[in-house]
Coordinates of C-alpha atoms and ligand atoms in Angstrom, one line a residue:
X1 CA 42.7 -14.3 -7.9
X2 CA 40.0 -11.7 -8.9
X3 CA 36.8 -12.2 -6.7
X4 CA 33.7 -12.6 -8.6
X5 CA 30.3 -13.2 -7.0
X6 CA 27.0 -13.5 -8.3
X7 CA 23.3 -13.1 -7.2
X8 CA 21.3 -15.6 -9.2
X9 CA 17.5 -15.3 -8.2
X10 CA 14.8 -17.4 -10.0
X11 CA 12.1 -15.0 -11.0
X12 CA 9.2 -17.0 -9.4
X13 CA 8.2 -14.0 -6.9
X14 CA 9.1 -10.8 -5.4
X15 CA 12.6 -9.9 -4.0
X16 CA 12.2 -10.8 -0.2
X17 CA 14.4 -10.2 2.8
X18 CA 16.2 -13.5 2.6
X19 CA 17.3 -13.0 -1.1
X20 CA 18.1 -9.4 -0.3
X21 CA 20.7 -10.7 2.2
X22 CA 22.3 -13.3 0.0
X23 CA 22.5 -10.4 -2.7
X24 CA 23.9 -7.9 -0.2
X25 CA 26.4 -10.4 1.0
X26 CA 27.6 -11.4 -2.5
X27 CA 27.6 -7.6 -3.5
X28 CA 29.6 -6.5 -0.3
X29 CA 32.3 -9.3 -0.7
X30 CA 32.9 -8.3 -4.2
X31 CA 33.2 -4.6 -3.1
X32 CA 35.4 -5.5 -0.3
X33 CA 37.9 -7.3 -2.6
X34 CA 37.5 -4.9 -5.6
X35 CA 36.0 -7.8 -7.4
X36 CA 32.8 -8.0 -9.6
X37 CA 29.5 -8.7 -8.9
X38 CA 27.2 -10.0 -11.4
X39 CA 23.4 -10.5 -11.5
X40 CA 22.0 -13.7 -13.3
X41 CA 18.2 -14.4 -13.7
X42 CA 17.6 -18.1 -13.6
X43 CA 14.6 -18.5 -15.7
X44 CA 14.8 -22.0 -17.1
X45 CA 11.7 -22.8 -15.3
X46 CA 9.3 -21.5 -17.9
X47 CA 6.1 -22.2 -16.0
X48 CA 6.9 -20.6 -12.8
X49 CA 9.1 -17.6 -14.1
X50 CA 7.3 -14.2 -14.5
X51 CA 8.6 -11.1 -16.2
X52 CA 6.9 -9.1 -13.4
X53 CA 9.2 -10.9 -10.8
X54 CA 12.1 -9.8 -13.0
X55 CA 11.1 -6.1 -12.8
X56 CA 10.4 -6.4 -9.2
X57 CA 13.8 -8.1 -8.5
X58 CA 15.8 -5.2 -10.5
X59 CA 13.6 -2.4 -8.7
X60 CA 14.4 -3.7 -5.4
X61 CA 18.0 -4.1 -5.9
X62 CA 18.2 -0.8 -7.5
X63 CA 16.4 0.8 -4.6
X64 CA 19.0 -0.6 -2.1
X65 CA 21.8 0.5 -4.4
X66 CA 23.2 -2.9 -4.9
X67 CA 24.6 -2.3 -8.4
X68 CA 25.9 -5.0 -10.5
X69 CA 28.9 -5.0 -12.8
X70 CA 27.6 -7.4 -15.4
X71 CA 24.3 -8.7 -16.4
X72 CA 21.3 -9.1 -15.9
X73 CA 22.1 -12.4 -17.7
X74 CA 19.2 -14.5 -18.5
X75 CA 19.6 -18.3 -18.6
X76 CA 16.9 -18.5 -21.3
X77 CA 19.4 -16.8 -23.5
X78 CA 22.1 -19.2 -23.1
X79 CA 20.3 -22.2 -24.0
X80 CA 22.7 -22.9 -27.0
X81 CA 25.6 -22.9 -24.8
X82 CA 24.3 -25.6 -22.2
X83 CA 23.2 -27.7 -25.2
X84 CA 26.6 -27.4 -26.7
X85 CA 28.1 -28.6 -23.2
X86 CA 25.7 -31.5 -23.0
X87 CA 26.7 -32.7 -26.4
X88 CA 30.4 -32.7 -25.2
X89 CA 29.4 -34.6 -21.9
X90 CA 27.2 -37.3 -24.1
X91 CA 30.3 -37.8 -26.3
X92 CA 32.8 -38.0 -23.3
X93 CA 30.5 -40.4 -21.5
X94 CA 29.9 -38.0 -18.6
X95 CA 26.1 -37.9 -19.5
X96 CA 23.7 -40.4 -21.0
X97 CA 20.2 -40.6 -22.3
X98 CA 17.6 -42.0 -20.1
X99 CA 14.5 -43.3 -22.0
X100 CA 12.4 -44.0 -18.8
X101 CA 9.1 -42.6 -19.0
X102 CA 7.6 -40.6 -16.1
X103 CA 5.1 -43.4 -15.6
X104 CA 8.2 -45.8 -15.3
X105 CA 10.0 -43.6 -12.9
X106 CA 6.8 -43.2 -10.8
X107 CA 6.3 -47.0 -10.5
X108 CA 9.8 -47.6 -9.5
X109 CA 9.6 -45.0 -6.8
X110 CA 6.4 -46.5 -5.5
X111 CA 8.0 -49.8 -5.3
X112 CA 11.1 -48.7 -3.5
X113 CA 8.8 -46.8 -1.0
X114 CA 6.9 -49.7 -0.3
X115 CA 9.9 -51.8 0.3
X116 CA 10.8 -49.1 2.9
X117 CA 13.8 -47.7 0.7
X118 CA 14.7 -44.2 -0.1
X119 CA 13.5 -43.5 -3.6
X120 CA 16.3 -43.1 -6.1
X121 CA 16.7 -43.6 -10.0
X122 CA 18.2 -47.0 -10.6
X123 CA 20.5 -46.0 -13.3
X124 CA 18.7 -48.6 -15.6
X125 CA 19.8 -46.5 -18.7
X126 CA 23.3 -45.8 -17.7
X127 CA 24.8 -49.0 -19.4
X128 CA 22.1 -49.2 -22.3
X129 CA 23.6 -50.9 -25.1
X130 CA 20.8 -50.7 -27.4
X131 CA 19.6 -47.2 -27.8
X132 CA 15.8 -46.7 -28.7
X133 CA 16.0 -43.7 -30.9
X134 CA 12.2 -43.5 -31.2
X135 CA 11.5 -42.9 -27.5
X136 CA 11.7 -39.6 -25.7
X137 CA 14.4 -39.1 -23.6
X138 CA 16.0 -37.1 -20.8
X139 CA 19.7 -36.7 -20.2
X140 CA 21.3 -37.5 -17.1
X141 CA 24.6 -36.8 -15.6
X142 CA 26.8 -39.8 -14.9
X143 CA 27.4 -39.2 -11.0
X144 CA 30.4 -41.3 -9.6
X145 CA 29.1 -44.2 -7.7
X146 CA 31.7 -44.5 -5.1
X147 CA 33.9 -42.0 -3.0
X148 CA 32.7 -38.9 -1.3
X149 CA 32.2 -35.3 -2.2
X150 CA 33.6 -32.7 0.3
X151 CA 33.7 -28.9 0.5
X152 CA 34.7 -26.4 2.9
X153 CA 31.8 -24.2 3.4
X154 CA 33.0 -20.6 4.4
X155 CA 30.2 -20.4 6.9
X156 CA 29.5 -23.9 7.9
X157 CA 33.0 -25.8 7.6
X158 CA 33.4 -29.1 6.0
X159 CA 30.5 -30.9 4.6
X160 CA 30.8 -34.3 3.3
X161 CA 28.3 -36.4 1.0
X162 CA 28.6 -39.9 -0.2
X163 CA 28.4 -40.1 -3.9
X164 CA 26.0 -43.2 -3.5
X165 CA 23.6 -41.0 -1.9
X166 CA 23.5 -38.9 -5.1
X167 CA 21.5 -39.8 -8.0
X168 CA 22.4 -39.5 -11.6
X169 CA 20.6 -36.3 -12.0
X170 CA 18.8 -35.0 -15.2
X171 CA 20.6 -32.2 -16.7
X172 CA 18.2 -32.0 -19.7
X173 CA 14.5 -32.7 -19.5
X174 CA 12.7 -34.7 -22.0
X175 CA 11.3 -31.4 -23.5
X176 CA 14.8 -30.4 -24.4
X177 CA 15.3 -27.9 -21.5
X178 CA 18.4 -28.1 -19.3
X179 CA 17.8 -28.3 -15.5
X180 CA 18.7 -25.8 -12.7
X181 CA 21.4 -27.7 -11.3
X182 CA 23.2 -28.0 -14.6
X183 CA 22.6 -24.4 -16.0
X184 CA 24.2 -23.0 -12.6
X185 CA 27.3 -25.0 -12.9
X186 CA 27.8 -23.9 -16.7
X187 CA 27.0 -20.2 -15.7
X188 CA 29.3 -20.2 -12.7
X189 CA 32.0 -21.7 -14.8
X190 CA 31.7 -19.5 -17.9
X191 CA 31.4 -16.4 -15.9
X192 CA 34.3 -17.3 -13.7
X193 CA 32.5 -17.1 -10.4
X194 CA 35.0 -17.5 -7.4
X195 CA 32.5 -17.3 -4.6
X196 CA 29.1 -18.9 -4.5
X197 CA 27.0 -17.2 -1.7
X198 CA 23.5 -18.3 -1.5
X199 CA 20.7 -19.7 0.8
X200 CA 21.4 -23.1 2.9
X201 CA 18.5 -24.6 0.9
X202 CA 21.0 -25.2 -1.9
X203 CA 23.4 -27.2 0.4
X204 CA 22.1 -30.2 -1.0
X205 CA 22.7 -29.2 -4.7
X206 CA 26.4 -28.5 -4.1
X207 CA 28.0 -31.9 -4.1
X208 CA 26.0 -32.6 -7.3
X209 CA 27.3 -29.4 -8.9
X210 CA 30.7 -30.0 -7.6
X211 CA 30.7 -33.5 -9.3
X212 CA 29.6 -31.8 -12.7
X213 CA 32.3 -29.3 -12.4
X214 CA 34.8 -32.0 -11.7
X215 CA 33.8 -34.0 -14.8
X216 CA 34.5 -30.9 -16.8
X217 CA 37.8 -30.6 -15.1
X218 CA 36.8 -27.1 -13.9
X219 CA 37.9 -25.3 -11.0
X220 CA 35.5 -25.5 -8.0
X221 CA 34.4 -22.2 -6.5
X222 CA 34.3 -21.4 -2.9
X223 CA 31.0 -21.9 -1.3
X224 CA 29.0 -20.1 1.5
X225 CA 25.6 -21.0 2.5
X226 CA 23.6 -18.6 4.5
X227 CA 21.1 -19.5 7.1
X228 CA 17.4 -18.7 7.0
X229 CA 15.8 -15.8 8.2
X230 CA 12.7 -16.5 10.4
X231 CA 9.8 -14.0 11.0
X232 CA 8.9 -12.5 14.2
X233 CA 7.2 -15.8 15.3
X234 CA 10.4 -17.8 14.8
X235 CA 8.8 -19.3 11.5
X236 CA 9.7 -19.2 8.0
X237 CA 8.6 -16.0 6.1
X238 CA 5.5 -16.7 4.1
X239 CA 3.3 -14.6 2.0
X240 CA 1.2 -13.8 4.9
X241 CA 3.9 -11.7 6.6
X242 CA 3.3 -9.0 4.2
X243 CA 6.9 -8.4 3.9
X244 CA 7.6 -10.8 1.3
X245 CA 8.5 -8.0 -1.2
X246 CA 11.4 -5.6 -0.3
X247 CA 9.4 -2.8 -2.1
X248 CA 6.8 -2.8 0.7
X249 CA 9.7 -1.5 2.9
X250 CA 10.0 1.5 0.6
X251 CA 6.1 1.9 0.7
X252 CA 6.2 1.7 4.7
X253 CA 8.8 4.7 4.5
X254 CA 12.1 2.9 5.3
X255 CA 15.3 4.4 4.2
X256 CA 17.7 1.9 2.1
X257 CA 20.5 2.8 4.5
X258 CA 18.5 1.4 7.6
X259 CA 17.4 -1.7 5.7
X260 CA 21.0 -2.4 4.6
X261 CA 22.1 -1.7 8.0
X262 CA 19.6 -4.1 9.3
X263 CA 20.0 -6.8 7.0
X264 CA 23.8 -7.0 7.2
X265 CA 23.5 -7.4 10.8
X266 CA 21.0 -10.3 10.4
X267 CA 23.6 -12.9 10.8
X268 CA 26.8 -11.0 10.6
X269 CA 28.9 -9.2 13.1
X270 CA 31.9 -7.1 13.9
X271 CA 32.2 -7.0 17.5
X272 CA 29.1 -5.5 18.9
X273 CA 28.8 -2.5 16.8
X274 CA 25.3 -1.8 15.5
X275 CA 25.6 1.1 13.2
X276 CA 27.4 0.7 9.9
X277 CA 27.5 2.9 6.8
X278 CA 28.3 1.4 3.4
X279 CA 31.7 2.9 3.2
X280 CA 32.7 1.1 6.4
X281 CA 31.0 -2.2 5.4
X282 CA 32.9 -2.1 2.2
X283 CA 36.2 -2.2 4.3
X284 CA 35.1 -4.8 6.9
X285 CA 32.7 -7.3 5.5
X286 CA 33.9 -10.8 5.3
X287 CA 32.4 -14.2 5.2
X288 CA 34.1 -15.4 8.6
X289 CA 31.9 -13.8 11.1
X290 CA 28.7 -14.9 9.5
X291 CA 26.5 -16.6 12.0
X292 CA 25.5 -20.4 11.0
X293 CA 22.3 -20.3 13.0
X294 CA 19.2 -18.7 11.7
X295 CA 18.2 -15.2 12.6
X296 CA 14.9 -13.8 13.5
X297 CA 13.4 -10.8 12.0
X298 CA 12.8 -7.9 14.4
X299 CA 10.8 -5.0 13.3
X300 CA 11.4 -3.0 16.3
X301 CA 15.3 -2.8 15.7
X302 CA 14.6 -2.1 12.1
X303 CA 12.3 1.0 13.1
X304 CA 14.9 2.0 15.7
X305 CA 17.5 2.0 12.9
X306 CA 15.3 3.8 10.5
X307 CA 14.9 6.6 13.1
X308 CA 18.5 6.8 13.7
X309 CA 19.1 7.3 10.0
X310 CA 16.4 9.8 9.5
X311 CA 18.3 11.9 12.3
X312 CA 21.8 11.2 11.2
X313 CA 21.8 11.5 7.4
X314 CA 22.0 14.9 6.1
X315 CA 19.0 16.8 6.1
X316 CA 19.2 17.6 2.5
X317 CA 19.2 14.0 1.6
X318 CA 16.3 13.1 3.7
X319 CA 14.5 16.1 2.5
X320 CA 14.7 15.0 -1.0
X321 CA 13.8 11.5 -0.3
X322 CA 10.8 12.7 1.9
X323 CA 9.8 15.0 -1.1
X324 CA 9.5 12.0 -3.6
X325 CA 7.8 10.1 -1.0
X326 CA 5.2 12.7 -0.4
X327 CA 4.8 13.3 -4.1
X328 CA 4.0 9.6 -4.3
X329 CA 1.4 10.0 -1.5
X330 CA -0.2 12.7 -3.7
X331 CA 0.6 15.4 -1.3
X332 CA 1.5 18.7 -3.0
X333 CA 4.2 20.6 -1.0
X334 CA 4.2 23.7 -3.1
X335 CA 1.6 25.6 -0.9
X336 CA 2.7 25.4 2.7
X337 CA 5.8 25.5 4.9
X338 CA 9.2 24.7 3.7
X339 CA 9.7 20.9 4.0
X340 CA 13.2 21.3 5.1
X341 CA 11.9 23.7 8.0
X342 CA 9.4 21.1 9.0
X343 CA 12.1 18.4 9.1
X344 CA 14.3 20.2 11.1
X345 CA 11.7 21.0 13.8
X346 CA 10.1 17.7 13.8
X347 CA 12.2 14.8 12.4
X348 CA 13.2 13.3 15.8
X349 CA 9.8 12.5 16.6
X350 CA 9.2 9.9 13.5
X351 CA 10.3 6.5 12.8
X352 CA 9.4 6.3 9.0
X353 CA 8.8 8.5 6.1
X354 CA 5.3 7.3 6.2
X355 CA 4.9 8.6 9.6
X356 CA 6.3 11.9 8.7
X357 CA 4.3 12.2 5.6
X358 CA 1.1 11.2 7.3
X359 CA 1.8 13.8 10.0
X360 CA 2.8 16.6 7.8
X361 CA 0.0 16.2 5.5
X362 CA -2.3 18.7 7.3
X363 CA 0.5 21.6 6.6
X364 CA -0.4 21.2 3.1
X365 CA -3.8 20.0 2.4
X366 CA -7.2 20.6 4.2
X367 CA -8.0 17.5 6.1
X368 CA -11.3 15.9 5.3
X369 CA -12.8 15.2 8.5
X370 CA -12.0 15.5 12.2
X371 CA -11.2 12.4 14.2
X372 CA -14.6 11.4 15.7
X373 CA -13.6 11.0 19.3
X374 CA -11.7 14.2 19.5
X375 CA -14.5 16.1 17.7
X376 CA -17.0 14.7 20.2
X377 CA -14.8 15.7 23.2
X378 CA -13.5 19.2 22.0
X379 CA -15.7 20.6 19.3
X380 CA -18.6 21.5 21.5
X381 CA -20.7 24.3 22.4
X382 CA -18.6 25.2 25.5
X383 CA -15.7 25.7 23.4
X384 CA -17.4 28.1 20.7
X385 CA -16.6 31.2 22.4
X386 CA -12.9 30.5 23.1
X387 CA -12.5 29.7 19.2
X388 CA -14.5 32.7 18.1
X389 CA -12.2 34.9 20.5
X390 CA -9.0 33.5 19.0
X391 CA -10.3 33.9 15.5
X392 CA -11.1 37.4 16.2
X393 CA -7.8 38.1 17.7
X394 CA -5.7 36.4 15.1
X395 CA -7.6 37.9 12.3
X396 CA -6.1 41.3 13.5
X397 CA -2.4 40.0 13.7
X398 CA -0.1 41.9 11.5
X399 CA 2.9 39.7 12.6
X400 CA 2.9 36.0 12.5
X401 CA 5.5 35.0 14.8
X402 CA 5.7 32.0 17.4
X403 CA 6.0 34.1 20.5
X404 CA 3.1 36.3 19.8
X405 CA 0.8 33.4 18.9
X406 CA 1.9 31.6 21.8
X407 CA 1.4 34.5 24.1
X408 CA -2.2 35.1 22.6
X409 CA -3.1 31.5 23.4
X410 CA -1.6 31.8 26.8
X411 CA -3.8 35.1 27.5
X412 CA -6.8 33.6 26.4
X413 CA -6.5 30.6 28.6
X414 CA -5.9 33.2 31.6
X415 CA -8.8 35.2 30.7
X416 CA -11.3 32.4 30.4
X417 CA -9.7 30.6 33.4
X418 CA -9.1 27.5 31.6
X419 CA -5.9 25.1 31.5
X420 CA -3.4 26.0 28.8
X421 CA -3.2 22.2 28.1
X422 CA -7.0 22.2 27.4
X423 CA -6.8 25.1 25.1
X424 CA -4.0 23.4 23.3
X425 CA -5.7 20.3 22.6
X426 CA -8.8 22.1 21.2
X427 CA -6.7 24.0 18.8
X428 CA -5.0 20.8 17.8
X429 CA -8.2 19.3 16.8
X430 CA -9.3 22.3 15.1
X431 CA -6.2 22.8 13.0
X432 CA -5.0 19.2 12.5
X433 CA -8.0 17.4 12.7
X434 CA -6.9 15.2 15.5
X435 CA -5.5 15.0 19.0
X436 CA -1.8 14.5 18.2
X437 CA 0.7 17.1 16.9
X438 CA 3.8 19.0 17.5
X439 CA 3.8 21.9 19.7
X440 CA 0.8 23.9 18.6
X441 CA 2.2 27.4 18.5
X442 CA 4.8 26.1 16.0
X443 CA 2.0 24.4 14.1
X444 CA -0.1 27.7 14.0
X445 CA 3.1 29.4 12.8
X446 CA 3.9 27.0 10.1
X447 CA 0.4 26.8 8.9
X448 CA 0.2 30.5 8.3
X449 CA -2.6 33.0 8.9
X450 CA -4.7 32.0 6.0
X451 CA -4.9 28.3 6.8
X452 CA -5.3 28.9 10.3
X453 CA -8.2 31.3 10.1
X454 CA -9.8 29.2 7.5
X455 CA -9.8 26.0 9.8
X456 CA -10.8 28.2 12.9
X457 CA -13.9 29.2 11.0
X458 CA -14.4 25.6 9.7
X459 CA -14.4 24.3 13.5
X460 CA -16.8 27.2 14.5
X461 CA -19.3 26.1 11.6
X462 CA -18.9 22.6 12.6
X463 CA -19.9 23.4 16.2
X464 CA -22.8 25.6 15.1
X465 CA -24.2 23.0 12.6
X466 CA -23.8 20.3 15.1
X467 CA -25.7 22.2 17.9
X468 CA -28.3 23.4 15.1
X469 CA -29.1 19.9 14.2
X470 CA -29.5 18.9 17.8
X471 CA -31.9 21.4 18.9
Ligands
LIG501 N1 18.1 -19.6 -8.5 C1 18.4 -20.1 -7.3 C2 17.4 -19.6 -6.4 O1 16.8 -18.6 -6.5 C3 19.9 -19.6 -6.8 C4 20.8 -20.5 -7.3 C5 22.2 -20.1 -6.7 O2 22.3 -19.1 -6.1 O3 23.1 -21.1 -7.0 O4 17.1 -20.2 -5.0
LIG502 ZN1 16.4 -44.5 -17.4

């Protein structure tokens, strides 16, 4: 049997962590068994489907490298096929027309609820002898009224439903549109899907879908229902979590490798191993060790993994990704130190590309203003003389080397009898605009003479202006 899995999102919103995990599990399972992974967009719900969501889903999958072998198929392009099967089902008696109006259905529902019953469709049209041709109708599936449906869920084990609990579900609405539960079945059947891996919110749909498949004498695929992912507060993810869209993680400077590694471990394990690369996952992944309980999202762990990958993937690869990232942030790296050099020196300080871009920016661009608190503390009259001395000294340097720069700063500290730490902080504020940077001699070295002198001058002017305004 050739394994074939699918990811079948409804394009009603962005691609979020939960869906990515379903996609990832389906994709990996196909890759593990040299099977096929297909992408299907379930867009029959016209009112809620958006083309922007389709774009966002494709973009997210591509970013993560979850490539598909077939598709994307769009259900709205398969309407003829659904109608064809519905016609067959009407002819074989597996489906029937229901003439009940929404008003009648609602009235019945109300009555059942007031009698303390679970609302259900009473199947009044199932055996209608006289067909009222002039009335609008929906088409319902003739679900068996006795017996049970059982399936062996790969994650949850045996699950059984009583047929009587299942309504005769609508497979085509009165507006002629086939419904989700029906289209999924026909698609999975036509596309020879062997394993349906999806969210646990679909467990209740599964017996209905199996019954339709049975009525068509079709083979039943294997099902695996994946549990929910909860946010850091143990609640369902919501729009407020700001992590609804997987692309947000790109924007925040996460690497796809880290995200994949993180997401796979949200509910799947292989001993207590934490770090997995893709090649390894393609050999190891299976459905048997997926956890049935829900998993909680933990940003600290994701950050830790991201830092790990920043430091362990090849420097050229990280450098290229960072280049693109900085370009998107409008940082022009043409004029300034070699980015790979910067990375080599400082990469172990950072958790994300965003961190790096933000901290490397000052090497390439003049910063607009000093951090207020640091300026108040360091850019003061008392320090004017130190800065002027350093400026004059550095202006005459014909060699620009870390050792020489570091020695010059050191000597200045001794001469003026101030702590080296103080002078370093002062230079940090002067040259980077804030009180946090890597080793200051290496910063001065990488900035180069021209930028260093320019910034020293700027700070000297800043202090002079400030004191002038005050007096
Ligand atoms: N379109 C469904 C959803 O986005 C998934 C259907 C399925 O995987 O069977 O929830
Ligand atoms: Zn009816």
